[in-house]
Tab-separated table of C-alpha atoms and ligand atoms in Angstrom:
chain	number	residue	atom	x	y	z
A	276	MET	CA	37.477	3.799	-15.776
A	277	ILE	CA	39.366	6.942	-14.766
A	278	TYR	CA	40.035	6.677	-11.070
A	279	LEU	CA	40.769	10.013	-9.407
A	280	ASP	CA	39.878	9.079	-5.828
A	281	HIS	CA	43.146	7.760	-4.404
A	282	ALA	CA	42.631	9.640	-1.142
A	283	ALA	CA	39.570	7.454	-0.520
A	284	THR	CA	41.442	4.258	-1.300
A	285	ALA	CA	44.177	3.343	-3.752
A	286	PRO	CA	44.251	0.439	-6.231
A	287	LEU	CA	46.217	-2.607	-5.105
A	288	PRO	CA	49.248	-3.349	-7.329
A	289	PRO	CA	49.603	-6.973	-8.529
A	290	ALA	CA	52.813	-7.434	-6.482
A	291	VAL	CA	50.832	-6.625	-3.325
A	292	ALA	CA	48.090	-9.091	-4.258
A	293	ASP	CA	50.776	-11.744	-4.954
A	294	ALA	CA	52.420	-11.206	-1.565
A	295	MET	CA	49.046	-11.604	0.136
A	296	TYR	CA	48.074	-14.631	-1.954
A	297	GLU	CA	51.254	-16.411	-1.011
A	298	VAL	CA	50.540	-15.959	2.692
A	299	LEU	CA	46.861	-16.815	2.329
A	300	THR	CA	47.475	-20.043	0.474
A	301	GLN	CA	50.842	-21.325	1.660
A	302	ASP	CA	51.400	-20.233	5.230
A	303	CYS	CA	49.026	-21.411	7.893
A	304	GLY	CA	51.130	-20.844	11.012
A	305	ASN	CA	49.704	-18.728	13.815
A	306	PRO	CA	52.568	-16.419	14.864
A	307	SER	CA	51.828	-17.266	18.512
A	308	ALA	CA	52.239	-21.026	17.949
A	309	GLN	CA	55.415	-22.674	19.223
A	310	TYR	CA	55.964	-25.208	16.400
A	311	PRO	CA	58.264	-24.288	13.488
A	312	ALA	CA	55.505	-22.960	11.182
A	313	GLY	CA	54.380	-20.596	13.960
A	314	LEU	CA	57.911	-19.479	14.779
A	315	GLU	CA	58.590	-18.898	11.092
A	316	MET	CA	55.432	-16.802	10.819
A	317	LYS	CA	56.465	-14.760	13.848
A	318	LYS	CA	59.754	-13.975	12.087
A	319	ARG	CA	57.876	-12.908	8.981
A	320	VAL	CA	55.649	-10.593	11.042
A	321	GLU	CA	58.796	-8.861	12.296
A	322	GLY	CA	60.066	-8.562	8.705
A	323	TRP	CA	56.784	-6.970	7.610
A	324	ARG	CA	56.945	-4.615	10.579
A	325	ALA	CA	60.464	-3.574	9.554
A	326	SER	CA	59.277	-2.806	5.998
A	327	VAL	CA	56.445	-0.576	7.190
A	328	ALA	CA	58.715	1.075	9.783
A	329	ALA	CA	61.228	1.853	7.012
A	330	LEU	CA	58.572	3.836	5.127
A	331	LEU	CA	57.657	5.793	8.265
A	332	ASP	CA	61.348	6.082	9.184
A	333	CYS	CA	60.718	4.963	12.766
A	334	PRO	CA	62.196	2.227	14.946
A	335	ALA	CA	60.383	-1.055	14.198
A	336	GLU	CA	60.021	-1.761	17.915
A	337	GLY	CA	57.806	1.325	18.250
A	338	LEU	CA	55.410	0.258	15.487
A	339	TYR	CA	52.246	-1.737	16.187
A	340	PHE	CA	49.929	-3.186	13.562
A	341	THR	CA	46.280	-2.196	13.896
A	342	SER	CA	43.151	-3.056	11.921
A	343	CYS	CA	42.940	0.375	10.221
A	344	GLY	CA	43.706	4.065	10.552
A	345	THR	CA	40.521	4.556	12.529
A	346	GLU	CA	41.768	2.144	15.187
A	347	GLY	CA	45.151	3.890	15.353
A	348	ASP	CA	43.500	7.279	15.893
A	349	ASN	CA	41.230	5.932	18.636
A	350	TRP	CA	44.026	4.040	20.332
A	351	ALA	CA	46.429	6.990	20.275
A	352	LEU	CA	43.946	9.450	21.749
A	353	ARG	CA	42.785	7.074	24.462
A	354	ALA	CA	46.358	6.044	25.337
A	355	ALA	CA	47.479	9.689	25.518
A	356	ALA	CA	44.502	10.603	27.713
A	357	TRP	CA	45.240	7.631	29.971
A	358	GLN	CA	48.951	8.325	30.357
A	359	ASN	CA	48.224	11.964	31.179
A	360	ARG	CA	45.162	11.409	33.361
A	361	HIS	CA	46.959	13.193	36.210
A	362	VAL	CA	47.989	16.104	33.962
A	363	GLY	CA	44.400	17.053	33.196
A	364	LYS	CA	41.306	16.484	31.131
A	365	HIS	CA	41.858	18.921	28.286
A	366	ILE	CA	42.537	17.988	24.660
A	367	VAL	CA	43.392	20.223	21.705
A	368	THR	CA	42.578	19.164	18.171
A	369	THR	CA	41.417	20.812	14.946
A	370	ALA	CA	37.965	21.200	13.461
A	371	VAL	CA	39.168	19.526	10.251
A	372	GLU	CA	40.408	16.178	11.596
A	373	HIS	CA	39.075	12.933	10.187
A	374	SER	CA	35.982	11.698	11.998
A	375	ALA	CA	38.102	8.897	13.515
A	376	VAL	CA	39.680	11.611	15.670
A	377	LEU	CA	36.643	13.854	16.065
A	378	GLU	CA	34.245	11.097	17.086
A	379	CYS	CA	36.804	9.755	19.559
A	380	CYS	CA	37.064	13.270	21.008
A	381	LYS	CA	33.290	13.252	21.420
A	382	TRP	CA	33.575	10.011	23.410
A	383	LEU	CA	36.209	11.625	25.571
A	384	GLU	CA	33.920	14.617	26.110
A	385	ARG	CA	31.317	12.182	27.412
A	386	ASP	CA	34.013	10.902	29.790
A	387	GLY	CA	34.487	14.420	31.189
A	388	TYR	CA	37.189	15.789	28.897
A	389	GLU	CA	37.084	19.313	27.526
A	390	VAL	CA	38.130	19.488	23.879
A	391	THR	CA	39.262	22.651	22.073
A	392	TYR	CA	38.679	22.455	18.313
A	393	ILE	CA	40.988	24.834	16.415
A	394	ALA	CA	39.304	26.440	13.398
A	395	PRO	CA	41.198	26.699	10.087
A	396	ASP	CA	41.697	29.807	7.959
A	397	GLN	CA	39.551	30.052	4.862
A	398	ASP	CA	42.306	28.360	2.832
A	399	GLY	CA	42.349	25.445	5.294
A	400	GLY	CA	45.629	26.439	6.956
A	401	ILE	CA	46.225	26.305	10.700
A	402	PRO	CA	49.399	27.973	12.003
A	403	ALA	CA	51.304	26.168	14.754
A	404	GLU	CA	50.936	29.186	17.076
A	405	ARG	CA	47.140	28.898	17.016
A	406	VAL	CA	47.370	25.309	18.264
A	407	LEU	CA	50.041	26.102	20.833
A	408	GLU	CA	48.101	29.080	22.253
A	409	ALA	CA	45.259	26.697	23.100
A	410	VAL	CA	47.544	24.403	25.127
A	411	ARG	CA	47.137	24.780	28.917
A	412	PRO	CA	48.810	23.267	31.964
A	413	ASP	CA	46.024	20.636	32.044
A	414	THR	CA	46.268	19.670	28.347
A	415	ALA	CA	46.727	15.917	28.208
A	416	ALA	CA	46.950	15.581	24.432
A	417	VAL	CA	47.140	17.470	21.165
A	418	SER	CA	46.007	15.773	17.959
A	419	VAL	CA	46.739	17.466	14.630
A	420	MET	CA	46.703	15.637	11.314
A	421	LEU	CA	49.681	15.732	8.940
A	422	VAL	CA	47.659	16.133	5.735
A	423	ASN	CA	43.964	16.870	5.464
A	424	ASN	CA	42.105	14.195	3.522
A	425	GLU	CA	39.599	16.569	1.905
A	426	LEU	CA	41.765	19.593	1.128
A	427	GLY	CA	45.288	18.215	0.938
A	428	THR	CA	46.407	20.957	3.339
A	429	ARG	CA	49.558	20.118	5.296
A	430	TYR	CA	49.667	20.983	8.982
A	431	PRO	CA	52.768	22.087	10.923
A	432	VAL	CA	53.160	19.025	13.141
A	433	LYS	CA	56.918	19.415	13.639
A	434	PRO	CA	56.721	23.069	14.789
A	435	ILE	CA	53.834	22.089	17.075
A	436	ALA	CA	55.997	19.339	18.602
A	437	GLN	CA	58.837	21.829	19.092
A	438	GLY	CA	56.508	24.445	20.615
A	439	LEU	CA	54.902	21.928	22.951
A	440	ALA	CA	58.270	21.236	24.528
A	441	GLN	CA	58.181	24.846	25.794
A	442	ARG	CA	54.460	25.287	26.333
A	443	ASN	CA	53.720	22.034	28.186
A	444	PRO	CA	56.328	19.274	27.951
A	445	LYS	CA	53.912	16.758	29.491
A	446	THR	CA	51.333	17.097	26.724
A	447	LEU	CA	51.463	14.146	24.306
A	448	LEU	CA	51.190	14.801	20.572
A	449	HIS	CA	49.327	12.577	18.115
A	450	THR	CA	49.285	13.011	14.378
A	451	ASP	CA	46.963	11.245	11.969
A	452	ALA	CA	49.404	10.717	9.088
A	453	VAL	CA	47.066	8.514	7.036
A	454	GLN	CA	47.154	10.905	4.075
A	455	GLY	CA	50.846	11.690	4.540
A	456	LEU	CA	52.161	8.133	4.395
A	457	GLY	CA	53.247	8.232	0.765
A	458	GLY	CA	54.972	11.588	1.289
A	459	MET	CA	58.436	12.442	2.451
A	460	PHE	CA	57.888	12.349	6.190
A	461	SER	CA	59.927	10.843	8.964
A	462	ALA	CA	58.247	9.759	12.191
A	463	ARG	CA	61.719	9.849	13.764
A	464	THR	CA	62.153	13.590	13.278
A	465	LEU	CA	58.503	14.698	13.335
A	466	GLY	CA	58.437	14.807	17.141
A	467	ALA	CA	54.951	13.291	17.522
A	468	ASP	CA	54.441	10.704	20.275
A	469	PHE	CA	51.850	8.823	18.228
A	470	VAL	CA	51.654	8.530	14.427
A	471	THR	CA	48.697	6.804	12.769
A	472	VAL	CA	48.916	5.303	9.266
A	473	SER	CA	46.772	3.050	7.099
A	474	ALA	CA	47.779	0.660	4.294
A	475	HIS	CA	45.003	1.191	1.781
A	476	LYS	CA	45.984	4.766	0.967
A	477	ILE	CA	49.282	3.629	-0.580
A	478	GLY	CA	48.188	0.517	-2.449
A	479	GLY	CA	48.069	-1.864	0.502
A	480	PRO	CA	44.967	-3.811	1.487
A	481	LYS	CA	42.060	-2.335	3.406
A	482	GLY	CA	41.717	-3.482	6.990
A	483	ILE	CA	45.247	-2.907	8.222
A	484	GLY	CA	47.079	0.072	9.631
A	485	ALA	CA	49.808	0.818	12.115
A	486	LEU	CA	50.450	3.095	15.052
A	487	TYR	CA	53.925	4.343	15.907
A	488	ILE	CA	54.293	4.962	19.624
A	489	GLY	CA	57.305	7.006	20.669
A	490	PRO	CA	59.530	6.627	23.730
A	491	ARG	CA	57.783	9.320	25.802
A	492	VAL	CA	54.733	7.066	26.093
A	493	LYS	CA	55.705	4.929	29.037
A	494	ASN	CA	52.980	2.307	29.363
A	495	PRO	CA	50.739	2.660	26.338
A	496	ARG	CA	47.310	1.468	27.390
A	497	PRO	CA	45.941	-1.142	24.961
A	498	LEU	CA	42.647	-0.443	23.275
A	499	LEU	CA	41.817	-4.160	23.102
A	500	ALA	CA	42.249	-6.663	25.915
A	501	GLY	CA	42.986	-10.246	24.908
A	502	GLY	CA	45.735	-12.673	24.021
A	503	GLY	CA	48.560	-10.155	24.206
A	504	GLN	CA	49.761	-10.104	20.604
A	505	GLU	CA	51.889	-7.151	19.399
A	506	ARG	CA	54.005	-7.255	22.561
A	507	GLY	CA	50.932	-7.172	24.763
A	508	LEU	CA	49.593	-3.952	23.322
A	509	ARG	CA	47.274	-4.976	20.495
A	510	SER	CA	45.550	-8.274	21.052
A	511	GLY	CA	44.007	-10.260	18.222
A	512	THR	CA	45.531	-12.950	16.008
A	513	GLU	CA	47.824	-11.222	13.564
A	514	ALA	CA	46.275	-10.488	10.134
A	515	THR	CA	49.270	-12.005	8.389
A	516	ALA	CA	48.148	-11.652	4.762
A	517	GLN	CA	47.207	-8.025	5.364
A	518	MET	CA	50.579	-7.411	7.003
A	519	ALA	CA	52.355	-8.969	4.018
A	520	GLY	CA	50.356	-6.713	1.684
A	521	PHE	CA	51.034	-3.599	3.758
A	522	ALA	CA	54.761	-4.420	3.839
A	523	LYS	CA	54.912	-4.964	0.066
A	524	ALA	CA	53.047	-1.699	-0.601
A	525	ALA	CA	55.447	0.102	1.752
A	526	GLU	CA	58.486	-1.376	0.007
A	527	LEU	CA	57.151	-0.418	-3.432
A	528	ARG	CA	56.444	3.118	-2.262
A	529	LEU	CA	59.799	3.551	-0.532
A	530	GLU	CA	61.694	2.443	-3.652
A	531	ARG	CA	60.057	5.132	-5.805
A	532	ARG	CA	58.921	7.691	-3.252
A	533	ALA	CA	60.710	10.790	-4.556
A	534	GLU	CA	59.826	9.928	-8.153
A	535	ILE	CA	56.149	9.367	-7.243
A	536	GLN	CA	55.962	12.629	-5.273
A	537	GLY	CA	57.411	14.456	-8.290
A	538	HIS	CA	54.897	12.781	-10.594
A	539	LEU	CA	51.980	13.716	-8.302
A	540	ALA	CA	53.164	17.322	-8.017
A	541	GLY	CA	53.379	17.473	-11.828
A	542	LEU	CA	49.824	16.143	-12.138
A	543	ARG	CA	48.493	18.692	-9.668
A	544	THR	CA	50.205	21.544	-11.503
A	545	HIS	CA	48.909	20.229	-14.820
A	546	ALA	CA	45.341	20.054	-13.462
A	547	LEU	CA	45.602	23.598	-12.080
A	548	GLU	CA	46.886	24.902	-15.421
A	549	ARG	CA	44.041	23.229	-17.276
A	550	LEU	CA	41.558	24.711	-14.821
A	551	LEU	CA	43.017	28.227	-14.899
A	552	ASP	CA	40.458	29.819	-17.216
A	553	PHE	CA	37.558	27.808	-15.834
A	554	PRO	CA	34.500	29.922	-15.020
A	555	ASP	CA	33.141	29.895	-11.424
A	556	LEU	CA	36.088	27.896	-10.109
A	557	THR	CA	37.610	28.122	-6.621
A	558	VAL	CA	40.628	26.048	-5.628
A	559	LEU	CA	40.523	25.077	-1.961
A	560	GLY	CA	43.338	24.232	0.387
A	561	GLY	CA	45.794	27.001	-0.361
A	562	VAL	CA	48.857	27.224	-2.531
A	563	SER	CA	50.827	24.183	-3.638
A	564	ASP	CA	53.650	24.605	-1.113
A	565	HIS	CA	51.180	23.992	1.671
A	566	THR	CA	49.302	21.115	0.123
A	567	ALA	CA	50.110	17.478	-0.466
A	568	PRO	CA	50.527	16.815	-4.186
A	569	HIS	CA	48.010	13.964	-4.439
A	570	ILE	CA	44.912	15.959	-3.462
A	571	LEU	CA	43.216	18.786	-5.342
A	572	ALA	CA	40.009	20.184	-3.878
A	573	LEU	CA	38.007	22.616	-5.954
A	574	SER	CA	34.562	24.052	-6.246
A	575	LEU	CA	32.375	24.942	-9.198
A	576	ALA	CA	30.404	27.596	-7.334
A	577	GLY	CA	26.729	27.029	-7.953
A	578	TRP	CA	27.037	23.519	-9.397
A	579	PRO	CA	26.213	21.045	-6.582
A	580	SER	CA	28.988	18.532	-5.973
A	581	GLN	CA	26.769	15.457	-5.829
A	582	ASN	CA	25.451	16.235	-9.338
A	583	ILE	CA	29.030	16.531	-10.608
A	584	VAL	CA	30.048	13.257	-8.956
A	585	ASN	CA	27.013	11.496	-10.464
A	586	ASP	CA	27.507	13.001	-13.939
A	587	LEU	CA	31.232	12.203	-14.063
A	588	GLY	CA	30.568	8.791	-12.515
A	589	ALA	CA	28.166	7.980	-15.349
A	590	GLN	CA	31.055	8.691	-17.743
A	591	GLY	CA	33.375	6.364	-15.811
A	592	ILE	CA	35.273	9.133	-14.010
A	593	CYS	CA	35.532	8.654	-10.243
A	594	VAL	CA	35.936	11.815	-8.160
A	595	SER	CA	34.580	12.472	-4.717
A	596	ALA	CA	32.320	15.081	-3.185
A	597	GLY	CA	34.606	15.331	-0.166
A	598	SER	CA	35.669	12.528	2.122
A	599	ALA	CA	34.254	9.123	1.257
A	600	CYS	CA	33.523	8.766	4.974
A	601	HIS	CA	30.964	11.582	4.818
A	602	GLN	CA	28.842	10.389	1.929
A	603	GLY	CA	25.441	11.962	2.042
A	604	LYS	CA	26.247	14.395	4.848
A	605	PRO	CA	27.704	17.893	4.484
A	606	SER	CA	31.422	17.689	5.189
A	607	HIS	CA	32.576	19.183	8.507
A	608	VAL	CA	35.874	20.132	6.823
A	609	VAL	CA	34.285	22.256	4.114
A	610	ALA	CA	31.867	23.739	6.682
A	611	ALA	CA	34.845	24.780	8.841
A	612	LEU	CA	36.209	26.933	5.984
A	613	LYS	CA	33.108	29.162	6.197
A	614	LEU	CA	32.908	29.608	2.429
A	615	PRO	CA	29.918	31.175	0.673
A	616	LYS	CA	27.147	28.581	0.348
A	617	ARG	CA	27.382	28.365	-3.458
A	618	VAL	CA	31.093	27.559	-3.159
A	619	SER	CA	30.799	25.014	-0.339
A	620	ALA	CA	27.928	23.239	-2.113
A	621	GLY	CA	30.118	22.655	-5.171
A	622	VAL	CA	33.256	21.162	-3.623
A	623	ILE	CA	34.762	18.101	-5.252
A	624	ARG	CA	38.054	16.345	-4.624
A	625	LEU	CA	40.357	14.907	-7.270
A	626	SER	CA	43.104	12.716	-5.858
A	627	PHE	CA	45.896	11.070	-7.756
A	628	GLY	CA	48.162	8.050	-7.494
A	629	PRO	CA	51.356	6.794	-9.117
A	630	GLU	CA	49.429	5.380	-12.112
A	631	THR	CA	47.390	8.531	-12.824
A	632	THR	CA	48.185	10.178	-16.167
A	633	GLU	CA	47.841	13.715	-17.525
A	634	ALA	CA	45.456	12.327	-20.177
A	635	GLU	CA	43.130	11.146	-17.392
A	636	ILE	CA	43.196	14.578	-15.808
A	637	ASP	CA	42.453	16.176	-19.192
A	638	ALA	CA	39.447	13.882	-19.635
A	639	CYS	CA	38.187	14.844	-16.184
A	640	VAL	CA	38.634	18.587	-16.818
A	641	ASP	CA	36.796	18.236	-20.156
A	642	ALA	CA	33.932	16.437	-18.405
A	643	LEU	CA	33.793	19.179	-15.749
A	644	ARG	CA	33.634	21.795	-18.496
A	645	ARG	CA	30.790	19.964	-20.233
A	646	HIS	CA	28.964	19.698	-16.906
A	647	HIS	CA	29.383	23.415	-16.297
A	648	ASP	CA	28.252	24.359	-19.788
A	649	THR	CA	25.250	22.058	-20.053
A	650	ARG	CA	23.768	21.811	-16.543
A	651	MET	CA	21.759	24.461	-14.734
A	652	PRO	CA	23.417	25.916	-11.637
A	653	MET	CA	21.547	26.003	-8.334
A	654	LEU	CA	19.703	29.276	-7.640
B	125	LIG	N1	42.430	9.508	8.816
B	125	LIG	C1	42.420	10.040	7.592
B	125	LIG	C2	43.047	11.374	7.373
B	125	LIG	C3	41.839	9.354	6.520
B	125	LIG	O1	41.828	9.890	5.297
B	125	LIG	C4	41.242	8.092	6.778
B	125	LIG	C5	40.532	7.369	5.699
B	125	LIG	O2	39.949	7.951	4.829
B	125	LIG	C6	41.300	7.573	8.083
B	125	LIG	C7	41.898	8.316	9.071
B	125	LIG	C8	40.715	6.248	8.408
B	125	LIG	O3	41.532	5.209	7.928
B	125	LIG	P1	40.913	3.759	7.728
B	125	LIG	O4	40.052	3.825	6.523
B	125	LIG	O5	42.091	2.860	7.539
B	125	LIG	O6	40.171	3.449	8.972
């Protein structure tokens, strides 16, 4: 199988599986228990937290484990709205956020919030000024993702944080950094008050994420009420094996981060070179400087994406027709780009990981070429 869908979920390296297996089979202490096995497990939880915090470059005491990126997004938005309930009921976000943010915004709209959705340019870009201009005295929160999961476009979170300090210092800033976690970012210098990440995009297990909460958030309101785990802020018995897996994946990534980023950038350039003379091709998401190296979104105008995904899938090549979370529905991200219908109907996403090779990309490009040359386009 040629797996080019790392942005949907990444394969789990054996060292991660081993770390999880060890916890699953040998450690039965509940970190809240007061006997030695429980106390030992509590210490290990703090070690795993430190490993994940090192990858984000944030203080471990500001990092809380969650069940997934979706939970982190929901928690951050609700906590920001709660802290700033006396500031106002206005939220600014973008039209291209993951549905974990957009659907949460819809909930907030039902609770009386007004949400401004910033539209992207046709290449997916959103300048910081466009976000900042939408901020008002009653803006409780701004939520802008670090890297778009369908296009790979990077968004200017740091300049937004800097601009917010002038425009409305009370507004809290959240960034969904789920697709940026493997990249060279530092939560310490980003300036966001909330940073959401998820393990399974970097080779950790599914079903665990983390939320960094910065010092400007005074009393972060929990999303879940219960036994008071995670220093009272995220109740639920700790998912220790998942934490061990997340920590191991973070350590592996941190060790080789620059090398992996270089490898991914090389793969993206190689794919673009191979696609250069391709008929009917549009590359989405702008130029390489503004895109994360692991995602390449493109369109074969006139050749419907689902047919491409099915055809390549039958040959053992996994690519996606946009975000895996939107299967079967037209993607809101592609729709926001306002591309001609023949282009938007043909969008596919290739996404790479540390193990991806140039030979795999060549095989995918060859399969795309065969698809183009042998299948009828839509009318
Ligand atoms: N945010 C982005 C940008 C994502 O790509 C994803 C997953 O695809 C999520 C949030 C949700 O993360 P999780 O699958 O851990 O809930």
